[in-house]
Structures are given as structure tokens and as C-alpha cells.
GROMACS .gro file of C-alpha atoms in nm:
model
  352
    1MET     CA    1  -8.391  27.406  28.623
    2LYS     CA    2  -8.743  27.375  28.747
    3ARG     CA    3  -8.920  27.050  28.829
    4LYS     CA    4  -9.291  27.091  28.861
    5LEU     CA    5  -9.552  26.824  28.807
    6LEU     CA    6  -9.791  26.930  28.534
    7THR     CA    7  -9.998  26.628  28.432
    8CYS     CA    8  -9.969  26.273  28.553
    9LEU     CA    9 -10.224  26.022  28.449
   10SER     CA   10 -10.026  25.726  28.582
   11ILE     CA   11 -10.130  25.556  28.904
   12LEU     CA   12  -9.765  25.522  29.003
   13SER     CA   13  -9.626  25.759  29.260
   14ILE     CA   14  -9.371  26.021  29.168
   15SER     CA   15  -9.112  25.849  29.387
   16THR     CA   16  -9.105  25.547  29.157
   17MET     CA   17  -9.018  25.754  28.849
   18ILE     CA   18  -8.659  25.816  28.734
   19PHE     CA   19  -8.584  26.116  28.524
   20ALA     CA   20  -8.285  26.164  28.293
   21GLN     CA   21  -8.057  26.451  28.383
   22THR     CA   22  -8.062  26.615  28.042
   23THR     CA   23  -8.038  26.993  28.052
   24PHE     CA   24  -8.022  27.273  27.799
   25GLU     CA   25  -7.758  27.541  27.790
   26SER     CA   26  -7.832  27.910  27.794
   27LYS     CA   27  -7.962  28.062  27.475
   28VAL     CA   28  -7.716  28.181  27.209
   29ILE     CA   29  -7.810  28.472  26.984
   30ILE     CA   30  -7.756  28.378  26.621
   31ASP     CA   31  -7.846  28.715  26.475
   32SER     CA   32  -7.977  29.029  26.652
   33SER     CA   33  -8.042  29.220  26.327
   34THR     CA   34  -8.253  29.006  26.102
   35GLY     CA   35  -8.505  29.152  25.861
   36ALA     CA   36  -8.794  29.306  26.051
   37ASN     CA   37  -9.036  29.069  26.225
   38PRO     CA   38  -8.889  28.721  26.169
   39TYR     CA   39  -9.202  28.513  26.144
   40ALA     CA   40  -9.124  28.174  25.986
   41ILE     CA   41  -8.838  27.931  26.043
   42ASP     CA   42  -8.720  27.591  25.922
   43SER     CA   43  -8.398  27.391  25.948
   44GLY     CA   44  -8.224  27.138  25.729
   45LEU     CA   45  -7.909  27.052  25.534
   46LEU     CA   46  -7.850  27.315  25.267
   47ASP     CA   47  -7.486  27.282  25.171
   48ASN     CA   48  -7.235  27.001  25.134
   49ASP     CA   49  -7.175  26.929  25.500
   50ALA     CA   50  -7.343  26.746  25.787
   51PHE     CA   51  -7.443  27.053  25.984
   52VAL     CA   52  -7.806  27.160  26.002
   53ASP     CA   53  -7.862  27.511  25.867
   54ILE     CA   54  -8.146  27.760  25.942
   55VAL     CA   55  -8.377  27.953  25.712
   56ILE     CA   56  -8.605  28.232  25.832
   57GLY     CA   57  -8.874  28.443  25.663
   58THR     CA   58  -8.938  28.797  25.778
   59ASP     CA   59  -9.287  28.944  25.779
   60GLY     CA   60  -9.182  29.305  25.795
   61GLY     CA   61  -8.850  29.277  25.608
   62ASN     CA   62  -8.995  29.071  25.320
   63THR     CA   63  -8.681  28.857  25.316
   64VAL     CA   64  -8.578  28.492  25.314
   65GLU     CA   65  -8.247  28.453  25.496
   66TRP     CA   66  -8.016  28.151  25.508
   67TYR     CA   67  -7.785  28.092  25.810
   68ARG     CA   68  -7.505  27.847  25.728
   69ASN     CA   69  -7.408  27.628  26.025
   70ASN     CA   70  -7.029  27.630  26.078
   71GLY     CA   71  -7.041  27.313  26.288
   72ASP     CA   72  -6.877  27.477  26.590
   73GLY     CA   73  -7.185  27.632  26.752
   74THR     CA   74  -7.175  27.941  26.530
   75PHE     CA   75  -7.355  28.048  26.213
   76ASP     CA   76  -7.233  28.261  25.921
   77THR     CA   77  -7.370  28.605  25.847
   78PRO     CA   78  -7.704  28.542  25.677
   79ILE     CA   79  -7.736  28.527  25.302
   80THR     CA   80  -8.055  28.692  25.176
   81LEU     CA   81  -8.206  28.501  24.884
   82VAL     CA   82  -8.313  28.697  24.581
   83ALA     CA   83  -8.684  28.743  24.497
   84THR     CA   84  -8.765  29.036  24.269
   85GLY     CA   85  -9.014  29.139  24.005
   86ALA     CA   86  -9.304  28.894  23.966
   87GLU     CA   87  -9.138  28.670  24.227
   88ALA     CA   88  -9.110  28.947  24.491
   89LEU     CA   89  -9.223  28.869  24.841
   90LEU     CA   90  -9.440  29.087  25.063
   91TYR     CA   91  -9.483  28.968  25.424
   92VAL     CA   92  -9.312  28.631  25.426
   93GLU     CA   93  -9.518  28.402  25.648
   94GLY     CA   94  -9.402  28.055  25.544
   95VAL     CA   95  -9.065  27.885  25.468
   96HIS     CA   96  -8.990  27.520  25.411
   97ILE     CA   97  -8.680  27.318  25.322
   98ALA     CA   98  -8.720  27.025  25.084
   99ASP     CA   99  -8.554  26.872  24.776
  100LEU     CA  100  -8.799  26.960  24.499
  101ASP     CA  101  -8.593  26.870  24.190
  102GLY     CA  102  -8.363  26.592  24.305
  103ILE     CA  103  -8.057  26.802  24.219
  104ASN     CA  104  -7.795  26.946  24.457
  105GLY     CA  105  -7.984  26.865  24.772
  106ASN     CA  106  -8.249  27.061  24.954
  107ASP     CA  107  -8.416  27.366  24.808
  108ILE     CA  108  -8.615  27.643  24.985
  109LEU     CA  109  -8.985  27.729  24.957
  110ALA     CA  110  -9.135  28.061  25.071
  111THR     CA  111  -9.480  28.216  25.078
  112SER     CA  112  -9.582  28.577  25.062
  113TYR     CA  113  -9.899  28.686  25.238
  114GLY     CA  114  -9.915  29.037  25.098
  115ASN     CA  115  -9.904  28.953  24.727
  116SER     CA  116 -10.026  28.590  24.748
  117ASN     CA  117  -9.708  28.437  24.611
  118LEU     CA  118  -9.555  28.089  24.651
  119VAL     CA  119  -9.196  28.062  24.527
  120TRP     CA  120  -8.899  27.825  24.545
  121PHE     CA  121  -8.524  27.879  24.540
  122ALA     CA  122  -8.331  27.596  24.367
  123ASN     CA  123  -8.011  27.485  24.536
  124ASN     CA  124  -7.715  27.542  24.302
  125GLY     CA  125  -7.497  27.296  24.495
  126ASP     CA  126  -7.215  27.541  24.549
  127GLY     CA  127  -7.338  27.725  24.856
  128THR     CA  128  -7.572  27.951  24.657
  129PHE     CA  129  -7.934  27.945  24.552
  130ALA     CA  130  -8.102  28.044  24.228
  131ASN     CA  131  -8.335  28.340  24.222
  132ALA     CA  132  -8.692  28.277  24.320
  133VAL     CA  133  -8.926  28.106  24.077
  134THR     CA  134  -9.301  28.131  24.124
  135ILE     CA  135  -9.499  27.809  24.175
  136GLY     CA  136  -9.833  27.973  24.216
  137ASN     CA  137  -9.996  28.310  24.291
  138SER     CA  138 -10.316  28.513  24.247
  139LEU     CA  139 -10.545  28.228  24.358
  140ILE     CA  140 -10.341  28.175  24.677
  141SER     CA  141 -10.496  28.470  24.858
  142GLY     CA  142 -10.289  28.553  25.164
  143ALA     CA  143 -10.040  28.266  25.125
  144GLY     CA  144  -9.934  28.129  25.462
  145ALA     CA  145  -9.797  27.796  25.585
  146VAL     CA  146  -9.632  27.571  25.328
  147THR     CA  147  -9.522  27.208  25.345
  148THR     CA  148  -9.437  26.915  25.116
  149GLY     CA  149  -9.526  26.548  25.085
  150TYR     CA  150  -9.594  26.272  24.836
  151ILE     CA  151  -9.959  26.367  24.796
  152ASP     CA  152 -10.011  26.179  24.471
  153ALA     CA  153  -9.807  25.882  24.598
  154GLY     CA  154  -9.541  25.951  24.338
  155SER     CA  155  -9.165  25.972  24.378
  156THR     CA  156  -9.137  26.354  24.385
  157LEU     CA  157  -9.241  26.590  24.660
  158ASP     CA  158  -9.561  26.785  24.604
  159VAL     CA  159  -9.635  27.120  24.771
  160ALA     CA  160  -9.929  27.211  24.994
  161VAL     CA  161  -9.999  27.575  25.085
  162LEU     CA  162 -10.262  27.754  25.289
  163ALA     CA  163 -10.451  28.049  25.143
  164TYR     CA  164 -10.554  28.224  25.460
  165GLY     CA  165 -10.734  28.511  25.281
  166SER     CA  166 -10.975  28.287  25.083
  167SER     CA  167 -10.981  27.998  25.334
  168ASP     CA  168 -10.854  27.752  25.074
  169VAL     CA  169 -10.592  27.481  25.106
  170PHE     CA  170 -10.416  27.400  24.778
  171TRP     CA  171 -10.158  27.153  24.656
  172PHE     CA  172  -9.933  27.155  24.352
  173SER     CA  173  -9.819  26.837  24.179
  174ASN     CA  174  -9.442  26.826  24.115
  175ASP     CA  175  -9.297  26.646  23.812
  176GLY     CA  176  -8.954  26.632  23.977
  177SER     CA  177  -8.793  26.880  23.744
  178GLY     CA  178  -8.913  27.199  23.906
  179ASN     CA  179  -9.242  27.211  23.713
  180PHE     CA  180  -9.566  27.227  23.915
  181THR     CA  181  -9.929  27.167  23.819
  182GLY     CA  182 -10.209  27.333  24.013
  183PRO     CA  183 -10.347  27.469  24.227
  184ASN     CA  184 -10.549  27.160  24.318
  185THR     CA  185 -10.792  27.188  24.609
  186ILE     CA  186 -10.758  26.999  24.936
  187ALA     CA  187 -11.021  27.202  25.122
  188SER     CA  188 -11.225  27.514  25.065
  189VAL     CA  189 -11.442  27.631  25.351
  190PRO     CA  190 -11.539  28.004  25.366
  191SER     CA  191 -11.434  28.210  25.668
  192THR     CA  192 -11.227  27.934  25.836
  193GLY     CA  193 -10.886  28.101  25.795
  194PRO     CA  194 -10.655  27.794  25.767
  195GLY     CA  195 -10.339  27.863  25.969
  196ALA     CA  196 -10.150  27.535  26.006
  197ILE     CA  197 -10.130  27.203  25.821
  198ASP     CA  198  -9.967  26.865  25.859
  199LEU     CA  199  -9.956  26.596  25.590
  200VAL     CA  200  -9.955  26.241  25.725
  201ASP     CA  201 -10.096  25.899  25.645
  202TYR     CA  202 -10.347  25.923  25.930
  203ASP     CA  203 -10.552  25.620  25.831
  204ALA     CA  204 -10.251  25.405  25.727
  205ASP     CA  205 -10.386  25.333  25.378
  206GLY     CA  206 -10.073  25.438  25.193
  207ASP     CA  207 -10.144  25.798  25.095
  208LEU     CA  208 -10.102  26.133  25.273
  209ASP     CA  209 -10.406  26.291  25.440
  210ALA     CA  210 -10.430  26.654  25.548
  211VAL     CA  211 -10.481  26.772  25.904
  212ILE     CA  212 -10.572  27.140  25.902
  213ALA     CA  213 -10.606  27.394  26.186
  214ASN     CA  214 -10.851  27.670  26.101
  215THR     CA  215 -10.747  27.976  26.300
  216ASP     CA  216 -11.054  28.189  26.243
  217ALA     CA  217 -11.307  27.909  26.288
  218GLY     CA  218 -11.119  27.762  26.585
  219THR     CA  219 -11.147  27.410  26.447
  220ILE     CA  220 -10.918  27.121  26.352
  221GLU     CA  221 -11.033  26.902  26.063
  222ILE     CA  222 -10.897  26.597  25.883
  223TYR     CA  223 -10.929  26.549  25.507
  224ASP     CA  224 -10.892  26.193  25.384
  225ASN     CA  225 -10.691  26.143  25.064
  226ASN     CA  226 -10.896  25.904  24.849
  227LEU     CA  227 -10.608  25.805  24.621
  228LEU     CA  228 -10.527  25.476  24.795
  229PRO     CA  229 -10.584  25.190  24.852
  230SER     CA  230 -10.820  25.202  24.553
  231GLY     CA  231 -10.535  25.297  24.320
  232ALA     CA  232 -10.762  25.511  24.105
  233GLY     CA  233 -10.467  25.733  24.016
  234THR     CA  234 -10.633  26.066  24.099
  235VAL     CA  235 -10.625  26.264  24.420
  236SER     CA  236 -10.936  26.390  24.592
  237PHE     CA  237 -11.008  26.468  24.954
  238THR     CA  238 -11.308  26.396  25.178
  239LYS     CA  239 -11.351  26.568  25.518
  240TYR     CA  240 -11.388  26.341  25.818
  241MET     CA  241 -11.740  26.343  25.957
  242ASN     CA  242 -11.633  26.462  26.301
  243THR     CA  243 -11.430  26.771  26.390
  244VAL     CA  244 -11.114  26.692  26.583
  245SER     CA  245 -11.133  27.004  26.801
  246SER     CA  246 -11.361  27.311  26.812
  247GLY     CA  247 -11.406  27.627  27.017
  248ASN     CA  248 -11.041  27.727  27.007
  249GLY     CA  249 -10.956  28.096  27.037
  250TYR     CA  250 -10.654  28.123  26.809
  251LEU     CA  251 -10.502  27.804  26.679
  252PHE     CA  252 -10.132  27.861  26.625
  253ASP     CA  253  -9.979  27.523  26.555
  254ILE     CA  254 -10.056  27.156  26.508
  255GLU     CA  255  -9.846  26.845  26.471
  256VAL     CA  256  -9.944  26.485  26.409
  257LYS     CA  257  -9.718  26.248  26.601
  258ASP     CA  258  -9.741  25.961  26.847
  259VAL     CA  259  -9.752  26.190  27.150
  260ASN     CA  260  -9.830  25.925  27.413
  261ASP     CA  261  -9.610  25.647  27.270
  262ASP     CA  262  -9.894  25.400  27.218
  263GLY     CA  263  -9.810  25.325  26.857
  264THR     CA  264 -10.089  25.532  26.699
  265LEU     CA  265 -10.086  25.888  26.568
  266ASP     CA  266 -10.224  26.172  26.781
  267ILE     CA  267 -10.303  26.532  26.685
  268LEU     CA  268 -10.130  26.794  26.902
  269LYS     CA  269 -10.259  27.150  26.907
  270SER     CA  270 -10.145  27.486  27.043
  271ASP     CA  271 -10.415  27.744  27.107
  272ASN     CA  272 -10.253  28.085  27.148
  273ASN     CA  273 -10.560  28.247  27.299
  274PRO     CA  274 -10.779  27.980  27.462
  275SER     CA  275 -11.128  28.084  27.553
  276GLY     CA  276 -11.424  27.934  27.734
  277GLY     CA  277 -11.207  27.713  27.950
  278SER     CA  278 -11.048  27.527  27.657
  279ALA     CA  279 -10.688  27.406  27.691
  280ASN     CA  280 -10.402  27.587  27.520
  281ILE     CA  281 -10.218  27.257  27.464
  282ALA     CA  282 -10.390  26.924  27.411
  283TYR     CA  283 -10.358  26.615  27.200
  284TYR     CA  284 -10.640  26.411  27.046
  285THR     CA  285 -10.656  26.034  27.006
  286LYS     CA  286 -10.891  25.851  26.771
  287ASN     CA  287 -11.121  25.585  26.916
  288SER     CA  288 -11.267  25.432  26.600
  289SER     CA  289 -11.167  25.388  26.237
  290GLY     CA  290 -11.238  25.546  25.901
  291THR     CA  291 -11.376  25.891  25.828
  292ALA     CA  292 -11.640  25.847  26.104
  293THR     CA  293 -11.380  25.831  26.381
  294THR     CA  294 -11.428  26.035  26.697
  295PHE     CA  295 -11.159  26.199  26.901
  296GLU     CA  296 -11.072  26.210  27.270
  297PRO     CA  297 -10.878  26.510  27.411
  298THR     CA  298 -10.601  26.496  27.670
  299THR     CA  299 -10.493  26.830  27.816
  300ILE     CA  300 -10.129  26.907  27.879
  301ALA     CA  301 -10.083  27.173  28.148
  302THR     CA  302  -9.801  27.431  28.130
  303SER     CA  303  -9.713  27.763  28.294
  304ILE     CA  304  -9.717  27.922  27.945
  305THR     CA  305 -10.067  28.051  27.892
  306ARG     CA  306 -10.015  28.190  27.538
  307THR     CA  307  -9.839  27.906  27.356
  308SER     CA  308  -9.718  27.931  26.997
  309LEU     CA  309  -9.512  27.649  26.843
  310VAL     CA  310  -9.529  27.294  26.979
  311LYS     CA  311  -9.299  27.015  26.865
  312VAL     CA  312  -9.276  26.643  26.947
  313ALA     CA  313  -8.940  26.462  26.962
  314ASP     CA  314  -8.731  26.238  27.185
  315PHE     CA  315  -8.495  26.501  27.326
  316ASP     CA  316  -8.316  26.283  27.581
  317ASN     CA  317  -8.284  25.959  27.383
  318ASP     CA  318  -8.496  25.750  27.618
  319ALA     CA  319  -8.717  25.613  27.336
  320LYS     CA  320  -9.016  25.823  27.450
  321ASN     CA  321  -9.146  26.135  27.288
  322ASP     CA  322  -9.118  26.468  27.471
  323LEU     CA  323  -9.271  26.809  27.393
  324LEU     CA  324  -9.112  27.145  27.323
  325VAL     CA  325  -9.344  27.437  27.386
  326ALA     CA  326  -9.276  27.800  27.292
  327SER     CA  327  -9.436  28.125  27.409
  328ASP     CA  328  -9.507  28.429  27.191
  329ARG     CA  329  -9.527  28.672  27.486
  330ALA     CA  330  -9.209  28.826  27.626
  331THR     CA  331  -9.389  28.902  27.953
  332GLN     CA  332  -9.443  28.531  28.033
  333PRO     CA  333  -9.206  28.351  28.270
  334GLN     CA  334  -9.059  28.111  28.009
  335ASP     CA  335  -8.982  28.147  27.641
  336VAL     CA  336  -8.937  27.773  27.575
  337ILE     CA  337  -9.025  27.475  27.797
  338TRP     CA  338  -8.926  27.111  27.755
  339LEU     CA  339  -9.198  26.877  27.871
  340LYS     CA  340  -9.050  26.533  27.948
  341VAL     CA  341  -9.277  26.233  27.917
  342MET     CA  342  -9.347  26.025  28.232
  343ILE     CA  343  -9.443  25.660  28.178
  344LEU     CA  344  -9.682  25.693  27.882
  345VAL     CA  345  -9.920  25.982  27.925
  346GLY     CA  346  -9.778  26.224  28.180
  347PHE     CA  347  -9.548  26.520  28.130
  348LEU     CA  348  -9.305  26.702  28.354
  349GLN     CA  349  -9.193  27.059  28.305
  350LYS     CA  350  -8.822  26.983  28.284
  351SER     CA  351  -8.618  27.286  28.184
  352HIS     CA  352  -8.636  27.610  27.990
   0.00000   0.00000   0.00000
């Protein structure tokens, strides 16, 4: 365990701070022979037990693999889901677990960069999944990250997907029975290369807005969902006047959470290849309201210089959010670092 002060914006001295003694055990290999180049991952309940399972997508193996959690610290041999013919997958770069049809629990979504496909696997409720069914293709050039949310403020989860190749962000309306209408456009900006998305009610007006990280352009933008509070019944999106962040080298991940525990949403970014002195990890707070809001950055220092995934959660049950930061370079000193919050806006490199 390493204890190194990274960022402390509190005026209190370190001696007045008390840290929980939470630690993490050594890593356990779940599978050393996945399909080639495991690229995407999600977790959730997929069978009739209370143990969280894992799904991965492989970029080189073109597979979607389900690891059933046995509840004793082990996972079953993976089950490869079936996607053939028109539903075939080539370079799987997105997977997501969600209940799309309200039957048998959570289903699995997957995207295919090579043939621009977006598919879903229905949960049969007996520990198996139906073969892949296409939600959308052809227009989704270079399909990447995929997520779900109640975009039209209905009772069934809609699907949002990034088209990296054409720099579009689309969403599909779900009727709750496995039928999807779309693609509908959230954003279309040439040469931006959207790489990550989060759906969240950023302006607290009752509908889900889209926060998008553009990998090629190095920018983070917010698109306001105009559905509510007007109640017009149709979804359209308007880009905020001000860019959240610009000048990034290679945006890898974003997440919208209350990072600093002040009761308002922040936007957390991970820049895998920061340039021009920009931070690899930072979060952005809003200092006004509406689509004209401006954003203030706070840098979070870490020994990982090439960060990939970043996640916000309360890992030690102290009612304050912490950060989990991952590296994509095997030559770096840590693969994963837990950054524990101090007071409200400081973080301590806790363990890895």
C-alpha cells in the first residue's frame, strides 16, 4: 500500500485527516484465454441469482463473452454469445447490460466497429441468451460505445450509440418489446470522432441530456435534451454554447457524477495522451445555469500518466465518492489506483 498526497485543496493539515483502512486484495485472473484483444467490459445481473456477472467484447476475436459469477470468488468458463450472418460482429468495441424488453431480466447490447453493427441478445431467463438481433447498422459507421437511458422520458430504455467513423451520435427509441425506431440524431459534427458518452439529467429538468467526449477533436460537449419541461413530446438536442473541455490529446473516458460531493453533477475526464500541459484526469464544475453555463476545471494528479478508464464510487462506505483510475500501459508502475477523497475536494493515492 502506498500513501502519497496527490491533490489537497483543503486548508486543513494532513495530520487532522483520518483515513479508512480499506485495502484491496491481489488481482485474480478470471480468464487468461479470452478472445483476442478484450476491449469492452460491463457488469450486471444476468441470471437468476444475486451475483454480479461480467460481459466482455473482444476487438480481435469478434466475440461477446459472458462470465457467470459463482458467488464464491470464481467465474464459470465463458459462454460466447451467437452473432452470425447479418448480425455478425467485426471488432467489438462496445458492450452494455440493460433490460430492453422487460422480460427475464437484463439483456446484452454489443457494437461492431468493422461492419457498423448494433445488436442485442435477449435474455431467455434460463441461463442462456437468444442469438443476436440487429437494432441498427449501415448508418452507424464505425459503431463504438453504447449506453441506455430514458431519452424520450418513457418507461422503456432507449439506446444511444456512437458512430466514430462518421462522427455521429445516434439514439434508438425502444417500444419495450424489442422493437427500435431510428436512428435519431443527438449530434453530428464532422471530424470529431465521438469516443465516449454519458446520459444524465445535467440541467435537472426531467429529461436525459448527452455528454459526449470527442476523441479526435479533443473536446467534451453537452447536448441539452429539449423534451422537458415543455412536454412537447418530441426529442431534439441543442449543444451548450460553451465547450466543457478542449485541447485534449486522446479522450478515453468520461463520467458525470458528483465528484467533489457538493450536491451538483461534475464531468470527469480521462485523457490518455495529454498534450500541451493539459491534465490527464480532471473534473469540471458548472458555474452558471442553462445552455450558456461555463465550466471550471480541477486537476487530479496521479502517477499514471496514460490513464484509460475512470470511475466514481464510494469504495469504502464513508459517504464520500472516491475515484478508480486505470492505466492502459503495462510499463507504468500501477495498473489500477484507488484515489480516496479527503474532506471535499482532495484525493489521496490509496492503494493499487
